[in-house]
XYZ file of C-alpha atoms in Angstrom:
325
model
C 7.955 45.662 -4.067
C 10.534 43.441 -2.348
C 8.448 40.304 -2.945
C 7.940 41.173 -6.644
C 11.669 41.786 -7.102
C 12.487 38.550 -5.306
C 10.246 36.485 -7.557
C 11.546 38.140 -10.707
C 15.015 37.130 -9.543
C 13.694 33.633 -8.805
C 12.391 33.369 -12.398
C 15.772 34.356 -13.812
C 17.572 31.892 -11.582
C 15.014 29.214 -12.463
C 15.925 29.541 -16.143
C 19.609 29.103 -15.333
C 18.865 26.242 -12.923
C 16.731 24.451 -15.508
C 19.317 24.743 -18.261
C 22.003 23.323 -15.998
C 19.986 20.489 -14.482
C 17.625 19.295 -17.223
C 19.338 17.663 -20.183
C 17.495 18.609 -23.356
C 16.899 16.276 -26.251
C 16.223 18.183 -29.446
C 15.415 15.175 -31.623
C 12.167 15.355 -33.567
C 9.028 14.994 -31.493
C 10.636 15.778 -28.126
C 9.858 18.770 -25.968
C 12.719 20.727 -24.435
C 11.160 19.946 -21.042
C 11.414 16.169 -21.558
C 13.290 14.156 -18.957
C 14.356 10.719 -20.171
C 12.752 7.771 -18.388
C 15.344 5.723 -16.514
C 15.786 1.996 -17.039
C 15.568 1.647 -13.251
C 14.476 4.130 -10.617
C 17.175 6.735 -10.084
C 15.196 9.559 -8.496
C 17.110 12.370 -6.818
C 14.900 12.052 -3.756
C 12.260 9.686 -2.495
C 9.749 9.307 0.306
C 10.860 7.609 3.498
C 7.343 6.662 4.555
C 6.769 3.095 5.692
C 3.541 3.247 7.682
C 0.157 4.933 7.693
C 1.113 6.820 10.844
C 4.099 8.275 9.005
C 1.969 9.190 5.973
C -0.501 10.964 8.246
C 2.348 12.751 10.037
C 3.868 13.763 6.710
C 0.640 15.481 5.634
C -0.002 17.127 8.998
C 0.319 20.890 8.527
C 2.230 22.457 11.394
C 4.195 25.361 9.951
C 4.387 27.709 6.988
C 7.896 26.287 6.542
C 6.481 22.987 5.268
C 7.992 21.130 2.297
C 5.776 21.822 -0.772
C 5.191 19.168 -3.418
C 4.254 18.700 -7.051
C 1.468 16.340 -8.084
C 1.941 15.071 -11.641
C -1.526 15.095 -13.218
C -2.147 11.731 -14.914
C 1.480 10.950 -14.145
C 3.060 13.828 -16.070
C 2.586 12.940 -19.772
C 4.538 14.703 -22.503
C 4.652 14.564 -26.298
C 6.156 11.093 -26.307
C 5.096 9.810 -22.886
C 1.477 8.641 -22.428
C -0.775 9.558 -19.552
C -1.358 6.873 -16.914
C 1.705 4.860 -17.962
C 4.261 3.314 -15.640
C 7.077 4.569 -17.881
C 5.729 8.100 -17.523
C 5.617 7.695 -13.748
C 9.280 6.658 -13.826
C 10.127 9.746 -15.860
C 8.384 12.017 -13.356
C 9.876 10.218 -10.353
C 13.360 10.770 -11.756
C 12.954 14.433 -10.820
C 12.649 13.656 -7.119
C 9.877 13.397 -4.531
C 6.605 13.797 -6.414
C 2.988 12.784 -6.078
C 1.587 10.781 -8.987
C -2.085 11.404 -9.750
C -3.609 8.593 -11.819
C -6.979 7.143 -12.802
C -8.336 3.714 -11.856
C -10.864 1.728 -13.913
C -12.095 -1.872 -13.651
C -12.416 -4.423 -16.460
C -15.412 -6.650 -17.044
C -13.561 -9.424 -15.188
C -12.741 -7.134 -12.229
C -9.079 -6.337 -12.965
C -8.100 -2.819 -11.876
C -6.150 -0.882 -14.501
C -5.114 2.719 -15.152
C -6.916 4.874 -17.713
C -8.780 8.162 -17.620
C -11.388 7.502 -20.314
C -13.844 4.635 -20.468
C -13.370 4.526 -24.235
C -10.051 3.311 -25.626
C -9.641 5.343 -28.814
C -8.028 8.523 -27.456
C -5.281 6.910 -25.399
C -4.710 3.485 -26.994
C -4.644 1.703 -30.349
C -7.789 -0.176 -29.312
C -11.455 0.512 -29.840
C -14.542 0.300 -27.692
C -15.178 0.672 -23.969
C -12.370 -0.600 -21.777
C -14.589 -1.347 -18.809
C -16.626 -3.725 -20.980
C -13.561 -5.759 -21.945
C -11.570 -8.402 -20.087
C -7.966 -7.910 -19.052
C -6.971 -10.494 -21.679
C -8.426 -8.153 -24.313
C -6.787 -5.015 -22.885
C -3.342 -6.427 -22.174
C -2.069 -6.468 -25.820
C -3.050 -2.827 -26.453
C -0.482 -0.042 -26.632
C -0.850 3.460 -25.242
C -0.754 6.642 -27.311
C 1.441 9.560 -26.296
C 0.141 13.131 -26.207
C 1.227 13.623 -29.804
C -1.098 10.796 -30.830
C 1.681 8.376 -31.714
C 1.348 4.781 -30.565
C 4.120 3.875 -28.117
C 5.473 0.524 -27.030
C 3.970 1.025 -23.577
C 1.084 -1.102 -22.384
C -1.878 -0.362 -20.124
C -0.667 -0.849 -16.533
C -2.451 -2.916 -13.916
C -2.924 -1.123 -10.625
C -1.207 -3.964 -8.758
C 2.003 -3.504 -10.791
C 1.935 0.259 -10.307
C 1.478 -0.013 -6.538
C 4.313 -2.520 -6.297
C 6.648 -0.227 -8.237
C 5.731 2.950 -6.357
C 6.310 1.971 -2.721
C 9.044 4.170 -1.270
C 9.393 6.153 -4.501
C 6.227 8.211 -4.894
C 2.864 8.880 -3.291
C -0.166 8.075 -5.457
C -3.432 9.977 -5.499
C -5.928 7.561 -7.032
C -8.867 8.984 -8.993
C -11.539 6.278 -8.808
C -13.607 6.298 -11.995
C -17.315 5.491 -12.201
C -18.088 1.798 -11.967
C -14.902 0.953 -10.104
C -15.586 -1.005 -6.925
C -14.357 0.772 -3.803
C -14.107 -2.589 -2.060
C -11.977 -4.078 -4.873
C -9.706 -1.037 -4.863
C -9.172 -1.134 -1.108
C -8.497 -4.877 -1.295
C -5.861 -4.304 -4.010
C -4.156 -1.621 -1.928
C -4.039 -3.888 1.117
C -2.839 -6.874 -0.906
C 0.056 -4.760 -2.205
C 0.819 -3.415 1.276
C 0.576 0.052 -0.260
C -1.557 1.798 2.368
C 1.270 4.220 3.180
C 1.736 5.116 -0.508
C -1.787 6.133 -1.503
C -4.358 8.884 -1.088
C -7.877 8.258 -2.418
C -9.499 11.094 -4.383
C -13.110 12.000 -3.637
C -15.298 14.658 -5.263
C -18.177 15.032 -2.840
C -19.108 14.457 0.785
C -20.905 11.170 0.137
C -17.908 9.643 -1.626
C -15.654 10.762 1.208
C -18.013 9.380 3.837
C -18.334 6.012 2.113
C -14.604 5.548 1.543
C -13.827 6.655 5.082
C -16.332 4.147 6.459
C -14.848 1.333 4.339
C -11.207 2.204 5.098
C -10.946 4.713 7.963
C -7.164 4.285 8.060
C -6.557 5.534 4.495
C -5.869 9.144 3.531
C -8.433 11.007 1.401
C -8.240 13.951 -0.964
C -11.475 15.864 -0.365
C -12.989 18.941 -2.018
C -12.726 21.792 0.498
C -12.212 25.527 0.087
C -13.240 27.022 3.413
C -14.404 26.449 6.990
C -18.018 25.846 5.936
C -16.965 23.038 3.580
C -14.848 21.554 6.345
C -17.639 21.720 8.925
C -20.008 19.954 6.539
C -17.533 17.119 5.904
C -16.734 16.772 9.594
C -20.461 16.331 10.215
C -20.285 13.284 7.922
C -17.793 11.692 10.309
C -14.625 12.071 8.225
C -11.568 12.576 10.428
C -9.621 15.779 9.677
C -6.269 14.021 10.160
C -7.178 11.808 7.173
C -7.921 14.752 4.868
C -5.958 16.592 2.224
C -8.021 19.482 0.861
C -8.359 19.954 -2.897
C -9.235 23.650 -3.128
C -10.095 23.752 -6.834
C -8.471 25.067 -10.001
C -8.620 28.762 -9.134
C -6.882 30.556 -6.305
C -8.925 30.239 -3.101
C -9.470 32.858 -0.458
C -6.497 33.091 1.916
C -8.828 33.028 4.907
C -10.164 29.660 3.760
C -6.655 28.249 3.428
C -5.746 29.513 6.893
C -8.842 27.816 8.358
C -7.789 24.489 6.836
C -4.207 24.889 8.034
C -5.440 25.591 11.567
C -6.963 22.093 11.502
C -3.647 20.653 10.288
C -4.962 20.018 6.763
C -2.737 20.365 3.686
C -4.100 22.009 0.530
C -3.871 20.978 -3.135
C -4.348 23.557 -5.898
C -5.110 22.318 -9.400
C -2.923 24.534 -11.582
C -3.738 22.371 -14.608
C -5.457 24.542 -17.173
C -5.626 28.307 -16.678
C -3.061 28.638 -13.882
C -0.482 26.526 -15.738
C -0.992 28.702 -18.812
C -0.605 31.791 -16.646
C 2.714 30.505 -15.279
C 3.895 29.614 -18.769
C 3.129 33.139 -19.997
C 4.244 35.165 -16.975
C 6.994 33.022 -15.460
C 7.481 29.969 -13.289
C 7.948 32.188 -10.234
C 4.144 32.083 -9.960
C 4.324 28.488 -8.708
C 6.452 29.705 -5.784
C 4.102 32.637 -5.160
C 1.132 30.264 -4.880
C 3.046 28.210 -2.334
C 3.876 31.404 -0.442
C 0.140 32.120 -0.444
C -0.534 28.911 1.482
C -0.815 26.160 -1.129
C 1.023 22.970 -0.123
C 0.687 20.803 -3.264
C 0.467 21.947 -6.888
C -1.347 19.526 -9.196
C 0.032 20.404 -12.615
C 0.346 19.407 -16.239
C 3.717 21.227 -16.410
C 5.622 18.904 -14.113
C 9.212 19.819 -14.983
C 9.009 23.650 -14.765
C 6.758 23.535 -11.696
C 9.028 21.037 -9.947
C 12.141 23.074 -10.689
C 10.488 26.257 -9.393
C 9.643 24.531 -6.114
C 13.058 22.871 -5.940
C 14.628 26.319 -6.030
C 12.100 27.506 -3.423
C 13.004 24.572 -1.146
C 16.754 25.064 -1.501
C 16.551 28.830 -1.059
C 14.713 28.386 2.247
C 16.780 25.355 3.271
C 13.599 23.357 3.855
C 13.906 19.783 5.045
C 11.497 16.980 5.817
C 12.356 13.831 7.789
C 10.148 11.775 5.461
C 12.008 12.756 2.290
C 15.429 11.372 1.381
C 17.605 13.715 -0.646
């Protein structure tokens, strides 16, 4: 009863907090949740992580009093901000310390760029398959926002995104089919961005291959319980290099505890059903999921989820030496 009352109070305070701290723009086409993209980075907090050792230490679970984070799915698009756009990343980073999840593809002439789909029609004013085109052909195209309107924003190259993001955000890179692991790792090293990235994998073989190619880099791996962990450990992947994606439904608490005992952080994909549940029942649910052991929430509702966790962090006076506030 106490916990339920507490979270109902948290929801009420969240509404007040949001109205005071998130300027609304009611012009046509804008959502009330929209945060204006800054001309230059002006985030309220940022990551103070300058080495791979520090990144590994940051993601080492040691206490239930850890500092939970939001992961902005595809960068946090809104009605007038496209997915996988640098301008959208800037908008999300203005909130504070966030993880940016984005998708990496490779052109026919081996340039790495950001886009979820192979085909161009849904997210750009172009046509055809992006991976079959050269960068010269992709560069003039403009991205579409979620409302379908063409923006003035172009398709970003991975190299530009990595250069912008160092010290501001942590990237989780979703490597799409046909993208060379070797080319991706080379691009990360060329940018000196090793301490800013986590590579997403979906199965044991992907995790094993990436870990063998770049054993120093952090990986997001699909794990829900001790059995999943044991299987991945048998492939030779080091637990200190893992962050566990536990799926898009609430996992068993025993499974989360087993991962935490190995020092492994957990990511819950709230995108989809869980985001809709929070929208219908109240943003306090994001805090409840963190209380249940989730360390990172990967969400399509970046602003309300971030504000719920910001209240959670302030209420518990949580601090992290790797985050500047």
